[in-house]
Amino acid sequence: MRERSLTLIQDELVDYEKAMDRMAELVAERQRDERPDTLWLLSHPSVFTVGRRTPLHHLPDPARGIPVVETGRGGQLTYHGPGQLVGYLIVKLGEGEGIVDYVREVELRLVDALAALGLPAERRDTPPGSELLTGVWTVETGRKIVSIGMRQSRGVTSHGFALNVDGDLEPWRWAIPCGMPEADMTSLLRERGSADMNEVRAVVAQAFHAS
């Protein structure tokens, strides 16, 4: 992994569309070299976000009452809600470094963070012809605990990851997450029996050398 230090921004619950507006501002500032590489840690009120390739039958029943918002990131359907730690990464890629390279780095840094939190986890390679296996899975139970969807524009990344800490997992069952009908979404609370958002924030920030 490349050595890089990030500036840390932290917020609590931020409306998804307001966060997208703010993220666009941060990306523009980074493209103009007006700010350093940045990690923004926050959470969102309940919302499903979908990529451009998300099939309609993957979406939840509108009767569930949770908004569905189309987003410009890679990947397919993701759920965000309280008790989930979202990290937006606004990073200028190095020479010869592509978005796929950086996503692999993000996966490995989150594997390191989860190990520090006492939960063995792993990234997975995608078999030919399969849905892209971006994210992080628990080693012992094989459940998915981190979703990742990113993009890059003019050499700067945006969007990022969602780590389930201690939130309600039921909404994940109302749709098809990440294009994977078989995915069993999990959280630190489900796997360890306890979870502390403040501890998770600190460990994740440390894994990204963000301060």
C-alpha positions as protocol buffer text, in pm:
chain_id: "A"
residue {
  index: 1
  type: MET
  ca { x: 0 y: 0 z: 0 }
}
residue {
  index: 2
  type: ARG
  ca { x: 115 y: 353 z: -73 }
}
residue {
  index: 3
  type: GLU
  ca { x: 218 y: 573 z: 215 }
}
residue {
  index: 4
  type: ARG
  ca { x: -22 y: 866 z: 237 }
}
residue {
  index: 5
  type: SER
  ca { x: -163 y: 1075 z: 518 }
}
residue {
  index: 6
  type: LEU
  ca { x: -518 y: 1210 z: 507 }
}
residue {
  index: 7
  type: THR
  ca { x: -692 y: 1501 z: 670 }
}
residue {
  index: 8
  type: LEU
  ca { x: -984 y: 1382 z: 884 }
}
residue {
  index: 9
  type: ILE
  ca { x: -1331 y: 1539 z: 886 }
}
residue {
  index: 10
  type: GLN
  ca { x: -1591 y: 1395 z: 1125 }
}
residue {
  index: 11
  type: ASP
  ca { x: -1966 y: 1446 z: 1140 }
}
residue {
  index: 12
  type: GLU
  ca { x: -2256 y: 1258 z: 1294 }
}
residue {
  index: 13
  type: LEU
  ca { x: -2581 y: 1210 z: 1096 }
}
residue {
  index: 14
  type: VAL
  ca { x: -2583 y: 1398 z: 762 }
}
residue {
  index: 15
  type: ASP
  ca { x: -2862 y: 1384 z: 502 }
}
residue {
  index: 16
  type: TYR
  ca { x: -2736 y: 1184 z: 202 }
}
residue {
  index: 17
  type: GLU
  ca { x: -2807 y: 1443 z: -67 }
}
residue {
  index: 18
  type: LYS
  ca { x: -2656 y: 1723 z: 142 }
}
residue {
  index: 19
  type: ALA
  ca { x: -2349 y: 1504 z: 190 }
}
residue {
  index: 20
  type: MET
  ca { x: -2324 y: 1456 z: -188 }
}
residue {
  index: 21
  type: ASP
  ca { x: -2323 y: 1833 z: -237 }
}
residue {
  index: 22
  type: ARG
  ca { x: -2049 y: 1875 z: 23 }
}
residue {
  index: 23
  type: MET
  ca { x: -1847 y: 1588 z: -122 }
}
residue {
  index: 24
  type: ALA
  ca { x: -1858 y: 1750 z: -466 }
}
residue {
  index: 25
  type: GLU
  ca { x: -1714 y: 2067 z: -312 }
}
residue {
  index: 26
  type: LEU
  ca { x: -1435 y: 1869 z: -145 }
}
residue {
  index: 27
  type: VAL
  ca { x: -1351 y: 1692 z: -471 }
}
residue {
  index: 28
  type: ALA
  ca { x: -1334 y: 2023 z: -661 }
}
residue {
  index: 29
  type: GLU
  ca { x: -1104 y: 2166 z: -393 }
}
residue {
  index: 30
  type: ARG
  ca { x: -875 y: 1862 z: -419 }
}
residue {
  index: 31
  type: GLN
  ca { x: -868 y: 1883 z: -799 }
}
residue {
  index: 32
  type: ARG
  ca { x: -750 y: 2244 z: -763 }
}
residue {
  index: 33
  type: ASP
  ca { x: -497 y: 2140 z: -496 }
}
residue {
  index: 34
  type: GLU
  ca { x: -675 y: 2364 z: -247 }
}
residue {
  index: 35
  type: ARG
  ca { x: -706 y: 2085 z: 11 }
}
residue {
  index: 36
  type: PRO
  ca { x: -508 y: 1772 z: 101 }
}
residue {
  index: 37
  type: ASP
  ca { x: -626 y: 1413 z: 62 }
}
residue {
  index: 38
  type: THR
  ca { x: -925 y: 1377 z: 293 }
}
residue {
  index: 39
  type: LEU
  ca { x: -1125 y: 1112 z: 480 }
}
residue {
  index: 40
  type: TRP
  ca { x: -1474 y: 1222 z: 582 }
}
residue {
  index: 41
  type: LEU
  ca { x: -1636 y: 998 z: 845 }
}
residue {
  index: 42
  type: LEU
  ca { x: -2011 y: 1030 z: 902 }
}
residue {
  index: 43
  type: SER
  ca { x: -2342 y: 843 z: 905 }
}
residue {
  index: 44
  type: HIS
  ca { x: -2667 y: 890 z: 713 }
}
residue {
  index: 45
  type: PRO
  ca { x: -3038 y: 866 z: 796 }
}
residue {
  index: 46
  type: SER
  ca { x: -3194 y: 556 z: 639 }
}
residue {
  index: 47
  type: VAL
  ca { x: -3158 y: 557 z: 258 }
}
residue {
  index: 48
  type: PHE
  ca { x: -3098 y: 309 z: -22 }
}
residue {
  index: 49
  type: THR
  ca { x: -2850 y: 425 z: -285 }
}
residue {
  index: 50
  type: VAL
  ca { x: -2824 y: 267 z: -627 }
}
residue {
  index: 51
  type: GLY
  ca { x: -2570 y: 275 z: -908 }
}
residue {
  index: 52
  type: ARG
  ca { x: -2653 y: 324 z: -1274 }
}
residue {
  index: 53
  type: ARG
  ca { x: -2648 y: -52 z: -1339 }
}
residue {
  index: 54
  type: THR
  ca { x: -2879 y: -154 z: -1053 }
}
residue {
  index: 55
  type: PRO
  ca { x: -3170 y: -367 z: -1188 }
}
residue {
  index: 56
  type: LEU
  ca { x: -3518 y: -258 z: -1085 }
}
residue {
  index: 57
  type: HIS
  ca { x: -3592 y: -593 z: -920 }
}
residue {
  index: 58
  type: HIS
  ca { x: -3304 y: -532 z: -676 }
}
residue {
  index: 59
  type: LEU
  ca { x: -3484 y: -231 z: -527 }
}
residue {
  index: 60
  type: PRO
  ca { x: -3693 y: -247 z: -208 }
}
residue {
  index: 61
  type: ASP
  ca { x: -4071 y: -229 z: -198 }
}
residue {
  index: 62
  type: PRO
  ca { x: -4161 y: 144 z: -184 }
}
residue {
  index: 63
  type: ALA
  ca { x: -4404 y: 56 z: 97 }
}
residue {
  index: 64
  type: ARG
  ca { x: -4101 y: 18 z: 324 }
}
residue {
  index: 65
  type: GLY
  ca { x: -4087 y: 397 z: 328 }
}
residue {
  index: 66
  type: ILE
  ca { x: -3709 y: 434 z: 286 }
}
residue {
  index: 67
  type: PRO
  ca { x: -3598 y: 670 z: 6 }
}
residue {
  index: 68
  type: VAL
  ca { x: -3407 y: 532 z: -293 }
}
residue {
  index: 69
  type: VAL
  ca { x: -3149 y: 771 z: -441 }
}
residue {
  index: 70
  type: GLU
  ca { x: -2943 y: 724 z: -757 }
}
residue {
  index: 71
  type: THR
  ca { x: -2577 y: 800 z: -706 }
}
residue {
  index: 72
  type: GLY
  ca { x: -2273 y: 845 z: -929 }
}
residue {
  index: 73
  type: ARG
  ca { x: -2049 y: 590 z: -759 }
}
residue {
  index: 74
  type: GLY
  ca { x: -1957 y: 247 z: -885 }
}
residue {
  index: 75
  type: GLY
  ca { x: -2134 y: -62 z: -756 }
}
residue {
  index: 76
  type: GLN
  ca { x: -2499 y: -143 z: -710 }
}
residue {
  index: 77
  type: LEU
  ca { x: -2754 y: -112 z: -428 }
}
residue {
  index: 78
  type: THR
  ca { x: -2635 y: -17 z: -79 }
}
residue {
  index: 79
  type: TYR
  ca { x: -2825 y: 66 z: 237 }
}
residue {
  index: 80
  type: HIS
  ca { x: -2713 y: 346 z: 469 }
}
residue {
  index: 81
  type: GLY
  ca { x: -2855 y: 412 z: 813 }
}
residue {
  index: 82
  type: PRO
  ca { x: -2777 y: 505 z: 1173 }
}
residue {
  index: 83
  type: GLY
  ca { x: -2520 y: 275 z: 1331 }
}
residue {
  index: 84
  type: GLN
  ca { x: -2321 y: 249 z: 1010 }
}
residue {
  index: 85
  type: LEU
  ca { x: -1988 y: 427 z: 963 }
}
residue {
  index: 86
  type: VAL
  ca { x: -1955 y: 583 z: 618 }
}
residue {
  index: 87
  type: GLY
  ca { x: -1618 y: 701 z: 493 }
}
residue {
  index: 88
  type: TYR
  ca { x: -1585 y: 928 z: 190 }
}
residue {
  index: 89
  type: LEU
  ca { x: -1236 y: 937 z: 43 }
}
residue {
  index: 90
  type: ILE
  ca { x: -1125 y: 1240 z: -154 }
}
residue {
  index: 91
  type: VAL
  ca { x: -777 y: 1136 z: -267 }
}
residue {
  index: 92
  type: LYS
  ca { x: -560 y: 1241 z: -560 }
}
residue {
  index: 93
  type: LEU
  ca { x: -436 y: 924 z: -728 }
}
residue {
  index: 94
  type: GLY
  ca { x: -65 y: 885 z: -789 }
}
residue {
  index: 95
  type: GLU
  ca { x: 104 y: 845 z: -1126 }
}
residue {
  index: 96
  type: GLY
  ca { x: 11 y: 509 z: -1274 }
}
residue {
  index: 97
  type: GLU
  ca { x: -251 y: 448 z: -1004 }
}
residue {
  index: 98
  type: GLY
  ca { x: -609 y: 377 z: -1109 }
}
residue {
  index: 99
  type: ILE
  ca { x: -936 y: 366 z: -917 }
}
residue {
  index: 100
  type: VAL
  ca { x: -929 y: -15 z: -902 }
}
residue {
  index: 101
  type: ASP
  ca { x: -582 y: 1 z: -741 }
}
residue {
  index: 102
  type: TYR
  ca { x: -710 y: 242 z: -479 }
}
residue {
  index: 103
  type: VAL
  ca { x: -1022 y: 36 z: -405 }
}
residue {
  index: 104
  type: ARG
  ca { x: -793 y: -262 z: -333 }
}
residue {
  index: 105
  type: GLU
  ca { x: -599 y: -40 z: -91 }
}
residue {
  index: 106
  type: VAL
  ca { x: -921 y: 69 z: 80 }
}
residue {
  index: 107
  type: GLU
  ca { x: -1023 y: -294 z: 126 }
}
residue {
  index: 108
  type: LEU
  ca { x: -689 y: -384 z: 283 }
}
residue {
  index: 109
  type: ARG
  ca { x: -691 y: -86 z: 517 }
}
residue {
  index: 110
  type: LEU
  ca { x: -1038 y: -184 z: 639 }
}
residue {
  index: 111
  type: VAL
  ca { x: -924 y: -545 z: 684 }
}
residue {
  index: 112
  type: ASP
  ca { x: -646 y: -406 z: 907 }
}
residue {
  index: 113
  type: ALA
  ca { x: -895 y: -191 z: 1100 }
}
residue {
  index: 114
  type: LEU
  ca { x: -1128 y: -485 z: 1162 }
}
residue {
  index: 115
  type: ALA
  ca { x: -835 y: -698 z: 1278 }
}
residue {
  index: 116
  type: ALA
  ca { x: -748 y: -425 z: 1529 }
}
residue {
  index: 117
  type: LEU
  ca { x: -1111 y: -441 z: 1646 }
}
residue {
  index: 118
  type: GLY
  ca { x: -1081 y: -815 z: 1702 }
}
residue {
  index: 119
  type: LEU
  ca { x: -1265 y: -933 z: 1390 }
}
residue {
  index: 120
  type: PRO
  ca { x: -1067 y: -1130 z: 1127 }
}
residue {
  index: 121
  type: ALA
  ca { x: -1178 y: -1016 z: 781 }
}
residue {
  index: 122
  type: GLU
  ca { x: -1071 y: -1045 z: 418 }
}
residue {
  index: 123
  type: ARG
  ca { x: -1112 y: -899 z: 72 }
}
residue {
  index: 124
  type: ARG
  ca { x: -1205 y: -1132 z: -215 }
}
residue {
  index: 125
  type: ASP
  ca { x: -1098 y: -1167 z: -577 }
}
residue {
  index: 126
  type: THR
  ca { x: -1375 y: -1175 z: -834 }
}
residue {
  index: 127
  type: PRO
  ca { x: -1410 y: -1501 z: -1031 }
}
residue {
  index: 128
  type: PRO
  ca { x: -1444 y: -1451 z: -1409 }
}
residue {
  index: 129
  type: GLY
  ca { x: -1800 y: -1365 z: -1508 }
}
residue {
  index: 130
  type: SER
  ca { x: -1917 y: -1298 z: -1151 }
}
residue {
  index: 131
  type: GLU
  ca { x: -2057 y: -984 z: -991 }
}
residue {
  index: 132
  type: LEU
  ca { x: -1768 y: -767 z: -872 }
}
residue {
  index: 133
  type: LEU
  ca { x: -1670 y: -878 z: -521 }
}
residue {
  index: 134
  type: THR
  ca { x: -1573 y: -537 z: -392 }
}
residue {
  index: 135
  type: GLY
  ca { x: -1588 y: -501 z: -14 }
}
residue {
  index: 136
  type: VAL
  ca { x: -1483 y: -688 z: 299 }
}
residue {
  index: 137
  type: TRP
  ca { x: -1611 y: -1018 z: 442 }
}
residue {
  index: 138
  type: THR
  ca { x: -1571 y: -1182 z: 781 }
}
residue {
  index: 139
  type: VAL
  ca { x: -1335 y: -1479 z: 779 }
}
residue {
  index: 140
  type: GLU
  ca { x: -1518 y: -1705 z: 1024 }
}
residue {
  index: 141
  type: THR
  ca { x: -1879 y: -1656 z: 911 }
}
residue {
  index: 142
  type: GLY
  ca { x: -1830 y: -1546 z: 548 }
}
residue {
  index: 143
  type: ARG
  ca { x: -2067 y: -1251 z: 588 }
}
residue {
  index: 144
  type: LYS
  ca { x: -2024 y: -914 z: 421 }
}
residue {
  index: 145
  type: ILE
  ca { x: -1949 y: -632 z: 666 }
}
residue {
  index: 146
  type: VAL
  ca { x: -1816 y: -351 z: 441 }
}
residue {
  index: 147
  type: SER
  ca { x: -1959 y: -222 z: 114 }
}
residue {
  index: 148
  type: ILE
  ca { x: -1740 y: -13 z: -116 }
}
residue {
  index: 149
  type: GLY
  ca { x: -1835 y: 197 z: -417 }
}
residue {
  index: 150
  type: MET
  ca { x: -1603 y: 462 z: -560 }
}
residue {
  index: 151
  type: ARG
  ca { x: -1530 y: 664 z: -869 }
}
residue {
  index: 152
  type: GLN
  ca { x: -1262 y: 902 z: -986 }
}
residue {
  index: 153
  type: SER
  ca { x: -1282 y: 1226 z: -1178 }
}
residue {
  index: 154
  type: ARG
  ca { x: -977 y: 1415 z: -1309 }
}
residue {
  index: 155
  type: GLY
  ca { x: -755 y: 1193 z: -1096 }
}
residue {
  index: 156
  type: VAL
  ca { x: -944 y: 1247 z: -767 }
}
residue {
  index: 157
  type: THR
  ca { x: -1153 y: 980 z: -595 }
}
residue {
  index: 158
  type: SER
  ca { x: -1495 y: 1022 z: -438 }
}
residue {
  index: 159
  type: HIS
  ca { x: -1754 y: 817 z: -250 }
}
residue {
  index: 160
  type: GLY
  ca { x: -1603 y: 537 z: -41 }
}
residue {
  index: 161
  type: PHE
  ca { x: -1709 y: 270 z: 207 }
}
residue {
  index: 162
  type: ALA
  ca { x: -1986 y: 177 z: 451 }
}
residue {
  index: 163
  type: LEU
  ca { x: -1893 y: -31 z: 757 }
}
residue {
  index: 164
  type: ASN
  ca { x: -2182 y: -179 z: 955 }
}
residue {
  index: 165
  type: VAL
  ca { x: -2115 y: -116 z: 1324 }
}
residue {
  index: 166
  type: ASP
  ca { x: -2426 y: -152 z: 1541 }
}
residue {
  index: 167
  type: GLY
  ca { x: -2721 y: -47 z: 1324 }
}
residue {
  index: 168
  type: ASP
  ca { x: -3037 y: -233 z: 1222 }
}
residue {
  index: 169
  type: LEU
  ca { x: -2956 y: -497 z: 958 }
}
residue {
  index: 170
  type: GLU
  ca { x: -3319 y: -567 z: 866 }
}
residue {
  index: 171
  type: PRO
  ca { x: -3337 y: -313 z: 578 }
}
residue {
  index: 172
  type: TRP
  ca { x: -3060 y: -503 z: 399 }
}
residue {
  index: 173
  type: ARG
  ca { x: -3305 y: -794 z: 369 }
}
residue {
  index: 174
  type: TRP
  ca { x: -3564 y: -578 z: 192 }
}
residue {
  index: 175
  type: ALA
  ca { x: -3351 y: -546 z: -124 }
}
residue {
  index: 176
  type: ILE
  ca { x: -3063 y: -718 z: -304 }
}
residue {
  index: 177
  type: PRO
  ca { x: -2741 y: -567 z: -168 }
}
residue {
  index: 178
  type: CYS
  ca { x: -2440 y: -513 z: -394 }
}
residue {
  index: 179
  type: GLY
  ca { x: -2598 y: -718 z: -672 }
}
residue {
  index: 180
  type: MET
  ca { x: -2555 y: -1033 z: -462 }
}
residue {
  index: 181
  type: PRO
  ca { x: -2879 y: -1215 z: -371 }
}
residue {
  index: 182
  type: GLU
  ca { x: -2682 y: -1458 z: -156 }
}
residue {
  index: 183
  type: ALA
  ca { x: -2502 y: -1190 z: 48 }
}
residue {
  index: 184
  type: ASP
  ca { x: -2558 y: -1210 z: 423 }
}
residue {
  index: 185
  type: MET
  ca { x: -2490 y: -861 z: 552 }
}
residue {
  index: 186
  type: THR
  ca { x: -2348 y: -835 z: 901 }
}
residue {
  index: 187
  type: SER
  ca { x: -2215 y: -587 z: 1155 }
}
residue {
  index: 188
  type: LEU
  ca { x: -1955 y: -568 z: 1429 }
}
residue {
  index: 189
  type: LEU
  ca { x: -2236 y: -598 z: 1682 }
}
residue {
  index: 190
  type: ARG
  ca { x: -2366 y: -918 z: 1522 }
}
residue {
  index: 191
  type: GLU
  ca { x: -2021 y: -1073 z: 1493 }
}
residue {
  index: 192
  type: ARG
  ca { x: -1867 y: -968 z: 1825 }
}
residue {
  index: 193
  type: GLY
  ca { x: -2173 y: -918 z: 2044 }
}
residue {
  index: 194
  type: SER
  ca { x: -2067 y: -559 z: 2117 }
}
residue {
  index: 195
  type: ALA
  ca { x: -1956 y: -251 z: 1923 }
}
residue {
  index: 196
  type: ASP
  ca { x: -1865 y: 107 z: 2005 }
}
residue {
  index: 197
  type: MET
  ca { x: -1894 y: 364 z: 1727 }
}
residue {
  index: 198
  type: ASN
  ca { x: -1636 y: 597 z: 1881 }
}
residue {
  index: 199
  type: GLU
  ca { x: -1381 y: 316 z: 1901 }
}
residue {
  index: 200
  type: VAL
  ca { x: -1453 y: 214 z: 1542 }
}
residue {
  index: 201
  type: ARG
  ca { x: -1414 y: 571 z: 1417 }
}
residue {
  index: 202
  type: ALA
  ca { x: -1075 y: 603 z: 1587 }
}
residue {
  index: 203
  type: VAL
  ca { x: -945 y: 271 z: 1459 }
}
residue {
  index: 204
  type: VAL
  ca { x: -1061 y: 334 z: 1102 }
}
residue {
  index: 205
  type: ALA
  ca { x: -906 y: 682 z: 1101 }
}
residue {
  index: 206
  type: GLN
  ca { x: -578 y: 531 z: 1223 }
}
residue {
  index: 207
  type: ALA
  ca { x: -588 y: 264 z: 949 }
}
residue {
  index: 208
  type: PHE
  ca { x: -605 y: 542 z: 687 }
}
residue {
  index: 209
  type: HIS
  ca { x: -342 y: 758 z: 863 }
}
residue {
  index: 210
  type: ALA
  ca { x: -609 y: 1027 z: 893 }
}
residue {
  index: 211
  type: SER
  ca { x: -592 y: 1301 z: 1153 }
}
